[in-house]
PDB file of C-alpha atoms in Angstrom:
ATOM      1  CA  MET R   1       1.928  10.219 -32.965  1.00 81.00           C
ATOM      2  CA  THR R   2      -0.143  10.783 -30.452  1.00 94.00           C
ATOM      3  CA  ILE R   3       0.191   9.113 -27.036  1.00 97.00           C
ATOM      4  CA  ARG R   4      -3.153   8.483 -25.583  1.00 97.00           C
ATOM      5  CA  CYS R   5      -2.754   8.754 -21.546  1.00 98.00           C
ATOM      6  CA  LEU R   6      -4.298   7.441 -18.225  1.00 98.00           C
ATOM      7  CA  ALA R   7      -3.794   9.100 -14.896  1.00 98.00           C
ATOM      8  CA  VAL R   8      -4.293   7.219 -11.736  1.00 97.00           C
ATOM      9  CA  ASP R   9      -4.081   8.373  -8.194  1.00 97.00           C
ATOM     10  CA  ASP R  10      -6.216   8.664  -5.532  1.00 96.00           C
ATOM     11  CA  GLU R  11      -4.763  12.443  -4.731  1.00 96.00           C
ATOM     12  CA  PRO R  12      -6.214  15.038  -6.398  1.00 96.00           C
ATOM     13  CA  LEU R  13      -3.944  17.170  -6.340  1.00 96.00           C
ATOM     14  CA  ALA R  14      -1.293  14.595  -8.084  1.00 96.00           C
ATOM     15  CA  LEU R  15      -3.971  14.410 -10.821  1.00 97.00           C
ATOM     16  CA  ASP R  16      -4.049  17.812 -11.342  1.00 97.00           C
ATOM     17  CA  ILE R  17      -0.219  18.481 -12.079  1.00 97.00           C
ATOM     18  CA  ILE R  18      -0.477  15.545 -14.380  1.00 97.00           C
ATOM     19  CA  GLU R  19      -3.052  16.972 -16.132  1.00 97.00           C
ATOM     20  CA  SER R  20      -1.494  20.307 -16.159  1.00 97.00           C
ATOM     21  CA  TYR R  21       1.978  18.815 -17.472  1.00 97.00           C
ATOM     22  CA  VAL R  22       0.213  16.480 -20.109  1.00 97.00           C
ATOM     23  CA  SER R  23      -1.558  19.504 -21.945  1.00 96.00           C
ATOM     24  CA  LYS R  24       1.557  21.647 -22.111  1.00 97.00           C
ATOM     25  CA  LEU R  25       2.882  18.670 -24.824  1.00 97.00           C
ATOM     26  CA  PRO R  26       1.219  18.452 -28.080  1.00 95.00           C
ATOM     27  CA  PHE R  27       1.876  14.970 -28.340  1.00 96.00           C
ATOM     28  CA  LEU R  28      -0.162  13.864 -25.115  1.00 97.00           C
ATOM     29  CA  GLN R  29      -3.799  13.466 -24.965  1.00 97.00           C
ATOM     30  CA  LEU R  30      -4.998  12.773 -21.379  1.00 98.00           C
ATOM     31  CA  VAL R  31      -8.007  10.394 -21.930  1.00 98.00           C
ATOM     32  CA  LYS R  32      -8.953  10.115 -18.198  1.00 97.00           C
ATOM     33  CA  THR R  33      -8.040  10.788 -14.819  1.00 98.00           C
ATOM     34  CA  CYS R  34      -8.872   8.292 -12.083  1.00 97.00           C
ATOM     35  CA  SER R  35      -9.133   7.970  -8.496  1.00 96.00           C
ATOM     36  CA  SER R  36      -8.889   4.307  -7.954  1.00 95.00           C
ATOM     37  CA  ALA R  37      -7.523   1.035  -9.973  1.00 95.00           C
ATOM     38  CA  THR R  38     -10.833  -0.512 -10.302  1.00 94.00           C
ATOM     39  CA  GLU R  39     -11.805   2.990 -11.986  1.00 96.00           C
ATOM     40  CA  ALA R  40      -8.598   2.499 -13.998  1.00 96.00           C
ATOM     41  CA  MET R  41     -10.189  -0.901 -15.250  1.00 95.00           C
ATOM     42  CA  GLN R  42     -13.035   0.031 -16.496  1.00 95.00           C
ATOM     43  CA  VAL R  43     -11.274   2.999 -18.587  1.00 96.00           C
ATOM     44  CA  LEU R  44      -9.115   0.323 -19.968  1.00 96.00           C
ATOM     45  CA  GLN R  45     -11.553  -1.943 -21.359  1.00 94.00           C
ATOM     46  CA  GLN R  46     -13.622   1.012 -23.193  1.00 95.00           C
ATOM     47  CA  GLU R  47     -10.403   2.743 -24.493  1.00 96.00           C
ATOM     48  CA  GLN R  48      -7.160   2.718 -26.133  1.00 96.00           C
ATOM     49  CA  ILE R  49      -4.828   3.532 -23.739  1.00 97.00           C
ATOM     50  CA  ASP R  50      -0.892   4.214 -24.496  1.00 97.00           C
ATOM     51  CA  LEU R  51       0.615   5.138 -21.485  1.00 97.00           C
ATOM     52  CA  MET R  52      -0.777   4.757 -17.983  1.00 97.00           C
ATOM     53  CA  PHE R  53       0.737   7.303 -15.087  1.00 97.00           C
ATOM     54  CA  LEU R  54       0.010   4.740 -11.784  1.00 95.00           C
ATOM     55  CA  ASP R  55       0.695   5.929  -8.379  1.00 94.00           C
ATOM     56  CA  ILE R  56       1.756   2.688  -6.225  1.00 91.00           C
ATOM     57  CA  GLU R  57      -0.005   3.610  -2.898  1.00 90.00           C
ATOM     58  CA  MET R  58      -3.900   3.573  -3.085  1.00 91.00           C
ATOM     59  CA  PRO R  59      -6.510   1.930  -1.255  1.00 87.00           C
ATOM     60  CA  GLU R  60      -8.437  -1.047  -2.434  1.00 85.00           C
ATOM     61  CA  LEU R  61      -5.431  -2.026  -4.981  1.00 90.00           C
ATOM     62  CA  THR R  62      -2.207  -0.998  -4.912  1.00 90.00           C
ATOM     63  CA  GLY R  63      -0.339   0.176  -8.428  1.00 91.00           C
ATOM     64  CA  ILE R  64       1.400  -3.082  -8.072  1.00 89.00           C
ATOM     65  CA  GLN R  65      -1.375  -5.546  -7.299  1.00 92.00           C
ATOM     66  CA  PHE R  66      -3.527  -3.653 -10.202  1.00 93.00           C
ATOM     67  CA  LEU R  67      -0.704  -4.347 -12.538  1.00 91.00           C
ATOM     68  CA  ASN R  68      -0.269  -8.207 -11.421  1.00 90.00           C
ATOM     69  CA  ILE R  69      -4.033  -8.676 -12.630  1.00 91.00           C
ATOM     70  CA  LEU R  70      -3.830  -6.857 -15.923  1.00 91.00           C
ATOM     71  CA  LYS R  71      -3.496  -9.289 -19.118  1.00 86.00           C
ATOM     72  CA  HIS R  72      -2.667  -6.392 -21.426  1.00 89.00           C
ATOM     73  CA  GLN R  73      -1.203  -3.134 -19.908  1.00 91.00           C
ATOM     74  CA  PRO R  74      -0.034   0.053 -21.594  1.00 95.00           C
ATOM     75  CA  LEU R  75       3.313   1.410 -21.179  1.00 96.00           C
ATOM     76  CA  ILE R  76       3.801   2.600 -17.522  1.00 95.00           C
ATOM     77  CA  ILE R  77       5.233   5.487 -15.735  1.00 95.00           C
ATOM     78  CA  PHE R  78       4.950   5.011 -11.829  1.00 93.00           C
ATOM     79  CA  THR R  79       4.171   8.132  -9.927  1.00 92.00           C
ATOM     80  CA  THR R  80       4.813   7.723  -6.026  1.00 88.00           C
ATOM     81  CA  ALA R  81       6.033   9.542  -3.131  1.00 86.00           C
ATOM     82  CA  TYR R  82       8.301   6.328  -1.770  1.00 79.00           C
ATOM     83  CA  PRO R  83      11.373   5.599  -3.343  1.00 76.00           C
ATOM     84  CA  ASN R  84      12.100   2.101  -2.186  1.00 74.00           C
ATOM     85  CA  TYR R  85       9.381   0.967  -4.633  1.00 66.00           C
ATOM     86  CA  ALA R  86      11.810   1.693  -7.259  1.00 63.00           C
ATOM     87  CA  LEU R  87      13.040  -1.845  -7.743  1.00 65.00           C
ATOM     88  CA  GLU R  88       9.529  -3.036  -8.348  1.00 62.00           C
ATOM     89  CA  GLY R  89       9.250  -0.508 -11.174  1.00 61.00           C
ATOM     90  CA  PHE R  90      11.798  -2.340 -12.653  1.00 63.00           C
ATOM     91  CA  ASN R  91      10.570  -5.750 -12.118  1.00 67.00           C
ATOM     92  CA  HIS R  92       7.120  -4.546 -13.994  1.00 75.00           C
ATOM     93  CA  ASP R  93       9.600  -3.087 -17.162  1.00 82.00           C
ATOM     94  CA  ALA R  94       8.270   0.225 -16.455  1.00 88.00           C
ATOM     95  CA  VAL R  95       9.267   3.308 -19.001  1.00 92.00           C
ATOM     96  CA  ASP R  96      10.124   5.270 -15.649  1.00 91.00           C
ATOM     97  CA  TYR R  97       9.598   5.657 -11.943  1.00 89.00           C
ATOM     98  CA  LEU R  98       9.148   9.545 -11.076  1.00 92.00           C
ATOM     99  CA  LEU R  99       9.130  10.542  -7.365  1.00 91.00           C
ATOM    100  CA  LYS R 100       6.607  13.217  -6.266  1.00 91.00           C
ATOM    101  CA  PRO R 101       6.508  16.041  -6.054  1.00 92.00           C
ATOM    102  CA  ILE R 102       7.228  15.897  -9.792  1.00 95.00           C
ATOM    103  CA  PRO R 103       9.272  18.507 -11.519  1.00 96.00           C
ATOM    104  CA  PHE R 104       8.193  19.182 -15.091  1.00 97.00           C
ATOM    105  CA  ASP R 105      11.809  18.446 -16.516  1.00 96.00           C
ATOM    106  CA  ARG R 106      11.584  15.266 -14.923  1.00 96.00           C
ATOM    107  CA  PHE R 107       7.773  14.447 -16.332  1.00 97.00           C
ATOM    108  CA  LEU R 108       9.169  15.733 -19.915  1.00 97.00           C
ATOM    109  CA  LYS R 109      12.136  13.415 -19.771  1.00 96.00           C
ATOM    110  CA  ALA R 110       9.844  10.160 -18.490  1.00 96.00           C
ATOM    111  CA  VAL R 111       7.328  10.783 -21.522  1.00 97.00           C
ATOM    112  CA  THR R 112      10.291  11.443 -24.024  1.00 96.00           C
ATOM    113  CA  LYS R 113      11.356   7.870 -23.077  1.00 95.00           C
ATOM    114  CA  ALA R 114       7.679   6.496 -23.685  1.00 96.00           C
ATOM    115  CA  GLN R 115       7.479   8.270 -27.105  1.00 96.00           C
ATOM    116  CA  GLU R 116      10.728   6.649 -27.842  1.00 95.00           C
ATOM    117  CA  ARG R 117       9.426   3.160 -27.208  1.00 93.00           C
ATOM    118  CA  MET R 118       6.711   3.549 -29.031  1.00 92.00           C
ATOM    119  CA  LEU R 119       8.483   4.863 -32.017  1.00 91.00           C
ATOM    120  CA  ARG R 120      10.617   1.746 -31.862  1.00 89.00           C
ATOM    121  CA  SER R 121       7.987  -0.367 -31.461  1.00 83.00           C
ATOM    122  CA  SER R 122       5.883   0.780 -34.662  1.00 77.00           C
ATOM    123  CA  LYS R 123       8.742   0.985 -36.686  1.00 66.00           C
ATOM    124  CA  ALA R 124       9.485  -2.484 -39.154  1.00 52.00           C
ATOM    125  CA  PRO R 125      12.532  -4.855 -37.920  1.00 54.00           C
ATOM    126  CA  GLU R 126      15.633  -3.962 -39.667  1.00 56.00           C
ATOM    127  CA  VAL R 127      17.922  -6.332 -40.690  1.00 55.00           C
ATOM    128  CA  VAL R 128      21.121  -6.150 -38.832  1.00 59.00           C
ATOM    129  CA  VAL R 129      24.415  -7.452 -39.935  1.00 58.00           C
ATOM    130  CA  ALA R 130      26.167  -8.561 -37.086  1.00 61.00           C
ATOM    131  CA  ALA R 131      29.528  -7.200 -36.372  1.00 62.00           C
ATOM    132  CA  PRO R 132      32.603  -9.183 -35.775  1.00 61.00           C
ATOM    133  CA  ALA R 133      32.626  -9.471 -31.838  1.00 55.00           C
ATOM    134  CA  PRO R 134      35.069  -6.531 -30.457  1.00 57.00           C
ATOM    135  CA  GLN R 135      38.296  -7.981 -29.028  1.00 53.00           C
ATOM    136  CA  VAL R 136      38.772  -7.952 -25.161  1.00 46.00           C
ATOM    137  CA  PRO R 137      41.310  -5.291 -24.464  1.00 50.00           C
ATOM    138  CA  GLU R 138      44.655  -6.522 -23.139  1.00 49.00           C
ATOM    139  CA  GLN R 139      44.100  -4.305 -20.174  1.00 64.00           C
ATOM    140  CA  ASP R 140      40.829  -5.772 -19.407  1.00 85.00           C
ATOM    141  CA  PHE R 141      41.960  -7.755 -16.251  1.00 86.00           C
ATOM    142  CA  MET R 142      44.157  -6.889 -13.208  1.00 86.00           C
ATOM    143  CA  PHE R 143      46.454  -8.958 -10.930  1.00 87.00           C
ATOM    144  CA  VAL R 144      46.113 -10.204  -7.131  1.00 88.00           C
ATOM    145  CA  LYS R 145      48.273 -11.867  -5.003  1.00 87.00           C
ATOM    146  CA  ALA R 146      46.883 -15.390  -3.583  1.00 84.00           C
ATOM    147  CA  ASP R 147      48.249 -18.189  -2.485  1.00 78.00           C
ATOM    148  CA  TYR R 148      52.050 -17.115  -2.742  1.00 76.00           C
ATOM    149  CA  LYS R 149      51.364 -16.116  -5.988  1.00 86.00           C
ATOM    150  CA  THR R 150      50.222 -13.297  -8.336  1.00 89.00           C
ATOM    151  CA  VAL R 151      47.127 -14.367 -10.146  1.00 85.00           C
ATOM    152  CA  ARG R 152      45.464 -12.530 -13.231  1.00 88.00           C
ATOM    153  CA  VAL R 153      41.961 -12.152 -12.743  1.00 89.00           C
ATOM    154  CA  GLY R 154      40.336 -10.967 -16.001  1.00 89.00           C
ATOM    155  CA  PHE R 155      37.054  -8.077 -15.523  1.00 90.00           C
ATOM    156  CA  ALA R 156      34.604 -10.392 -17.581  1.00 89.00           C
ATOM    157  CA  ASP R 157      35.280 -13.383 -15.403  1.00 91.00           C
ATOM    158  CA  ILE R 158      34.275 -11.360 -11.897  1.00 94.00           C
ATOM    159  CA  LEU R 159      30.614 -12.287 -10.379  1.00 94.00           C
ATOM    160  CA  TRP R 160      31.008 -10.733  -7.411  1.00 93.00           C
ATOM    161  CA  ILE R 161      33.659  -9.628  -4.605  1.00 95.00           C
ATOM    162  CA  GLU R 162      32.762  -9.996  -1.013  1.00 94.00           C
ATOM    163  CA  GLY R 163      34.783  -7.885   1.698  1.00 92.00           C
ATOM    164  CA  LEU R 164      36.105 -10.416   4.794  1.00 85.00           C
ATOM    165  CA  LYS R 165      37.857  -7.711   7.167  1.00 77.00           C
ATOM    166  CA  ASP R 166      41.043  -7.030   5.683  1.00 78.00           C
ATOM    167  CA  TYR R 167      40.636  -9.597   2.739  1.00 88.00           C
ATOM    168  CA  ILE R 168      38.204  -9.726  -0.521  1.00 92.00           C
ATOM    169  CA  ILE R 169      37.114 -12.902  -1.720  1.00 93.00           C
ATOM    170  CA  ILE R 170      36.790 -12.588  -5.703  1.00 94.00           C
ATOM    171  CA  GLN R 171      33.878 -14.548  -7.004  1.00 93.00           C
ATOM    172  CA  THR R 172      34.325 -15.949 -10.829  1.00 93.00           C
ATOM    173  CA  LYS R 173      32.156 -18.732 -12.237  1.00 87.00           C
ATOM    174  CA  ASP R 174      35.418 -21.231 -11.679  1.00 86.00           C
ATOM    175  CA  GLN R 175      37.033 -20.385  -8.316  1.00 90.00           C
ATOM    176  CA  LYS R 176      37.156 -18.188  -5.367  1.00 91.00           C
ATOM    177  CA  ILE R 177      40.170 -16.102  -5.168  1.00 91.00           C
ATOM    178  CA  ILE R 178      41.151 -14.656  -1.766  1.00 90.00           C
ATOM    179  CA  THR R 179      43.763 -11.831  -1.564  1.00 91.00           C
ATOM    180  CA  LEU R 180      44.807  -9.389   0.797  1.00 88.00           C
ATOM    181  CA  LEU R 181      43.274  -6.038  -0.331  1.00 86.00           C
ATOM    182  CA  SER R 182      40.368  -3.594   0.966  1.00 87.00           C
ATOM    183  CA  MET R 183      37.236  -3.527  -0.713  1.00 89.00           C
ATOM    184  CA  ASN R 184      38.348   0.677  -1.472  1.00 87.00           C
ATOM    185  CA  LYS R 185      41.482  -0.757  -3.207  1.00 87.00           C
ATOM    186  CA  ALA R 186      39.329  -3.180  -5.166  1.00 87.00           C
ATOM    187  CA  MET R 187      37.227  -0.399  -6.151  1.00 89.00           C
ATOM    188  CA  GLU R 188      40.170   1.813  -7.562  1.00 85.00           C
ATOM    189  CA  LYS R 189      41.424  -1.482  -9.704  1.00 86.00           C
ATOM    190  CA  LEU R 190      38.002  -1.839 -11.267  1.00 89.00           C
ATOM    191  CA  PRO R 191      36.259  -0.150 -14.269  1.00 87.00           C
ATOM    192  CA  GLU R 192      33.591   1.873 -12.710  1.00 85.00           C
ATOM    193  CA  SER R 193      31.355   1.448 -16.079  1.00 83.00           C
ATOM    194  CA  ARG R 194      31.358  -2.533 -14.864  1.00 88.00           C
ATOM    195  CA  PHE R 195      31.181  -2.869 -11.215  1.00 91.00           C
ATOM    196  CA  MET R 196      29.222  -0.975  -8.202  1.00 91.00           C
ATOM    197  CA  ARG R 197      29.849  -1.436  -4.667  1.00 93.00           C
ATOM    198  CA  VAL R 198      26.035  -2.369  -3.152  1.00 92.00           C
ATOM    199  CA  HIS R 199      26.957  -3.123   0.147  1.00 93.00           C
ATOM    200  CA  ARG R 200      29.912  -2.438   2.478  1.00 91.00           C
ATOM    201  CA  SER R 201      30.715  -6.067   1.737  1.00 93.00           C
ATOM    202  CA  PHE R 202      29.652  -6.426  -1.644  1.00 95.00           C
ATOM    203  CA  ILE R 203      30.772  -5.069  -5.100  1.00 95.00           C
ATOM    204  CA  VAL R 204      28.705  -6.655  -8.101  1.00 94.00           C
ATOM    205  CA  ALA R 205      29.559  -6.938 -11.412  1.00 92.00           C
ATOM    206  CA  LEU R 206      26.597  -5.137 -13.387  1.00 90.00           C
ATOM    207  CA  HIS R 207      26.593  -7.224 -16.429  1.00 88.00           C
ATOM    208  CA  LYS R 208      26.059 -10.434 -14.451  1.00 90.00           C
ATOM    209  CA  ILE R 209      23.235  -9.167 -12.303  1.00 90.00           C
ATOM    210  CA  ASP R 210      20.497 -11.791 -13.037  1.00 85.00           C
ATOM    211  CA  SER R 211      17.224 -10.314 -11.308  1.00 84.00           C
ATOM    212  CA  ILE R 212      16.449  -7.791  -8.459  1.00 87.00           C
ATOM    213  CA  GLU R 213      13.536  -7.883  -5.960  1.00 81.00           C
ATOM    214  CA  LYS R 214      13.080  -6.798  -2.838  1.00 74.00           C
ATOM    215  CA  GLY R 215      16.392  -4.878  -2.109  1.00 79.00           C
ATOM    216  CA  ARG R 216      18.330  -7.731  -3.164  1.00 89.00           C
ATOM    217  CA  ILE R 217      20.466  -8.424  -6.333  1.00 92.00           C
ATOM    218  CA  ARG R 218      20.515 -11.869  -7.409  1.00 90.00           C
ATOM    219  CA  ILE R 219      23.441 -13.189  -9.661  1.00 93.00           C
ATOM    220  CA  GLY R 220      23.120 -17.037 -10.424  1.00 89.00           C
ATOM    221  CA  ASN R 221      22.390 -18.715  -6.968  1.00 90.00           C
ATOM    222  CA  LYS R 222      23.643 -16.117  -4.926  1.00 92.00           C
ATOM    223  CA  GLU R 223      21.413 -13.539  -3.036  1.00 92.00           C
ATOM    224  CA  ILE R 224      23.190 -10.302  -2.313  1.00 94.00           C
ATOM    225  CA  PRO R 225      21.948  -7.586  -0.244  1.00 93.00           C
ATOM    226  CA  ILE R 226      21.745  -3.630  -1.059  1.00 92.00           C
ATOM    227  CA  GLY R 227      23.036  -1.401   1.485  1.00 88.00           C
ATOM    228  CA  GLU R 228      21.293   1.780   2.305  1.00 87.00           C
ATOM    229  CA  VAL R 229      24.198   3.854   1.953  1.00 85.00           C
ATOM    230  CA  TYR R 230      24.625   2.410  -1.820  1.00 86.00           C
ATOM    231  CA  LYS R 231      20.865   1.908  -2.679  1.00 85.00           C
ATOM    232  CA  ASP R 232      20.500   5.821  -4.287  1.00 82.00           C
ATOM    233  CA  GLN R 233      23.577   5.170  -6.402  1.00 84.00           C
ATOM    234  CA  PHE R 234      22.469   1.720  -7.726  1.00 84.00           C
ATOM    235  CA  LEU R 235      18.472   2.993  -8.578  1.00 82.00           C
ATOM    236  CA  HIS R 236      20.135   5.715 -10.182  1.00 78.00           C
ATOM    237  CA  TRP R 237      22.200   3.168 -12.226  1.00 78.00           C
ATOM    238  CA  VAL R 238      18.944   0.672 -13.038  1.00 81.00           C
ATOM    239  CA  GLU R 239      16.977   4.166 -13.932  1.00 75.00           C
ATOM    240  CA  GLU R 240      19.760   5.398 -16.235  1.00 74.00           C
ATOM    241  CA  ASN R 241      20.834   2.127 -18.162  1.00 66.00           C
ATOM    242  CA  ASN R 242      17.461  -0.409 -17.364  1.00 57.00           C
ATOM    243  CA  ILE R 243      14.541   1.260 -17.291  1.00 48.00           C
ATOM    244  CA  GLN R 244      14.025   2.810 -21.042  1.00 44.00           C
TER     245      GLN R 244
END
């Protein structure tokens, strides 16, 4: 499978680097390089493009504005010098998000993701027999002290945890549980694969996240801020587990 590519960037050096990297990979074909979104739009109308390397900060139209007006877009790999746009990439279902200067190994990883996505979409759908639902492990919970009693809290029931000085508030779908516990101690009790601290006052259940936008996480009607100290770790999780 040959992937037909388009590179869009207002920096000539950035386009040269992408062109050089593409030339090293036989499964990629660079159809054209463009210095603006308007030029790229004309190419998309005339050529079949499977994958677009798209800068975000450009004059006239930013990469995000460009995508918002496209009715049919190819696979997107964002290329930018600004890490704060990673969440925008997630919201636009980008294949990957590359920070400049882009090392070749990181570029290769991104285009391999695009190749895998195209291969999956080209295959005929398979009939999958649903396996029995896995049993929740007996140890999939913790005990906390609240209201003069010890309460069992299932990890699957937790939406988020909020720190309040020496106490934490464990929010589940049905109740709030207030217990004398530090945020650090709470993280020690929780499985790392399912929970992450995203702010000095918040721990979120990763499998309960509904959306991410403008530096905030939404779980149901709750908006949870992403702290600067925790942003890199969270964005890494977004990249490794959600952008494919």
